[in-house]
PDB file of C-alpha atoms in Angstrom:
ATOM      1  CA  UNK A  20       0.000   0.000   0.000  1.00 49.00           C
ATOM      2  CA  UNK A  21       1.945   2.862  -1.214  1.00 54.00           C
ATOM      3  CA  UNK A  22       4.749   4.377   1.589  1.00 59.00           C
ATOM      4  CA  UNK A  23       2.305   2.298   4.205  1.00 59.00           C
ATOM      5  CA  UNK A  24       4.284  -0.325   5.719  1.00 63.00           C
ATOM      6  CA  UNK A  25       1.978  -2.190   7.343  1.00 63.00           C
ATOM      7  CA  UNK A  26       2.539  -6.092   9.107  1.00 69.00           C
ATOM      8  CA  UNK A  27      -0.920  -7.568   8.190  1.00 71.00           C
ATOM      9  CA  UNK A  28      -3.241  -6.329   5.074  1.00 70.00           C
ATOM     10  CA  UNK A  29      -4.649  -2.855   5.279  1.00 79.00           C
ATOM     11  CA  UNK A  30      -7.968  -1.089   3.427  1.00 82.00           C
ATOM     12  CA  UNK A  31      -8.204   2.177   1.915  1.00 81.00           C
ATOM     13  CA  UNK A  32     -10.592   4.290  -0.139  1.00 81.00           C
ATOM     14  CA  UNK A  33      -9.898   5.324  -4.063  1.00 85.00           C
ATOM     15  CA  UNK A  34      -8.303   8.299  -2.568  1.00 83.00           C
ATOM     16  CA  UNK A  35      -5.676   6.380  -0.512  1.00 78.00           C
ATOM     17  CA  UNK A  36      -6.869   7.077   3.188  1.00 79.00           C
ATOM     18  CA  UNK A  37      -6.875   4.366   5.539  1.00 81.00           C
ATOM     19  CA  UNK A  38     -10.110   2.908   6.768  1.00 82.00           C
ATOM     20  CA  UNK A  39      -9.369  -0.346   7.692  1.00 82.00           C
ATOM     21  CA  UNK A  40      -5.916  -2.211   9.265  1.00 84.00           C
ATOM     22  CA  UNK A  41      -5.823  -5.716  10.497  1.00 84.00           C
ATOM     23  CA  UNK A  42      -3.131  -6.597  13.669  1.00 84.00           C
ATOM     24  CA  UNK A  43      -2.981 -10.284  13.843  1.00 83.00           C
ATOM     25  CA  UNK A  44      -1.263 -10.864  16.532  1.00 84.00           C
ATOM     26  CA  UNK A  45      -3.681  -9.245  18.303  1.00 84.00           C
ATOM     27  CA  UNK A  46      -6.413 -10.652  16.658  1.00 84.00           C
ATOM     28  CA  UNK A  47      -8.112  -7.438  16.108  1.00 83.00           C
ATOM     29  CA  UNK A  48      -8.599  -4.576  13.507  1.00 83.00           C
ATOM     30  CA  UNK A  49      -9.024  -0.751  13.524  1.00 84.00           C
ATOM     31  CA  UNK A  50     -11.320   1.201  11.463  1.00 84.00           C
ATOM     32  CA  UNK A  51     -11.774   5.217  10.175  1.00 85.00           C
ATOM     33  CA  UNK A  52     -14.889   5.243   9.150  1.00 86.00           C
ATOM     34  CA  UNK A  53     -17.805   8.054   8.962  1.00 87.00           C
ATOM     35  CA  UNK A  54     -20.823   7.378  11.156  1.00 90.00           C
ATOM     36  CA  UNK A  55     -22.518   6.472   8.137  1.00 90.00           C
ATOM     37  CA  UNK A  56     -19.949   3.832   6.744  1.00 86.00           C
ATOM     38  CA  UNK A  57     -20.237   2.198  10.328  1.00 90.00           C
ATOM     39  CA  UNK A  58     -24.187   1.632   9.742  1.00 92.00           C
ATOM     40  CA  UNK A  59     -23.402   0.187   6.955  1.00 89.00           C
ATOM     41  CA  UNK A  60     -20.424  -1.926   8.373  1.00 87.00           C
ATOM     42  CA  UNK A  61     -22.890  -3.097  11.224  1.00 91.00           C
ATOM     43  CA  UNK A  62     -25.580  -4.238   8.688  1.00 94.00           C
ATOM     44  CA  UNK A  63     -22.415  -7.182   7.850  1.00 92.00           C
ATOM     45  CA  UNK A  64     -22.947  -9.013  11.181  1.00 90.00           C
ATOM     46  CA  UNK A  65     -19.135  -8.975  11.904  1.00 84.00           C
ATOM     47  CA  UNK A  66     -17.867  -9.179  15.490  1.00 83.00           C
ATOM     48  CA  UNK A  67     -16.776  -6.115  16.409  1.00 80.00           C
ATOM     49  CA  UNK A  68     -16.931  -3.466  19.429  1.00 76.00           C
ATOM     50  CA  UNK A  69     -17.553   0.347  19.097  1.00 73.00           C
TER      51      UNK A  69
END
């Protein structure tokens, strides 16, 4: 991803921000997203906490 050096796989928009990076080490991920995408995100049924 660009100048990102990241240790697991990493998500970003057409405009090359960051929404999404996986740790799995930690077995977890971190997300940027707008109130809006998170609705969205929710509507997936993934595991996750807010």
């Amino acid at each position: 991803m660009g100048a990102y050096e990241f240790e697991d796989p990493a998500f970003a928009d057409w405009e090359g921000n960051v929404w999404m990076c996986i740790c799995s080490h930690e077995q977890s991920f971190s997300m940027g997203i707008t109130e809006e995408d998170y609705k969205e995100f929710e509507k997936m049924n993934i595991r996750h906490f807010k």
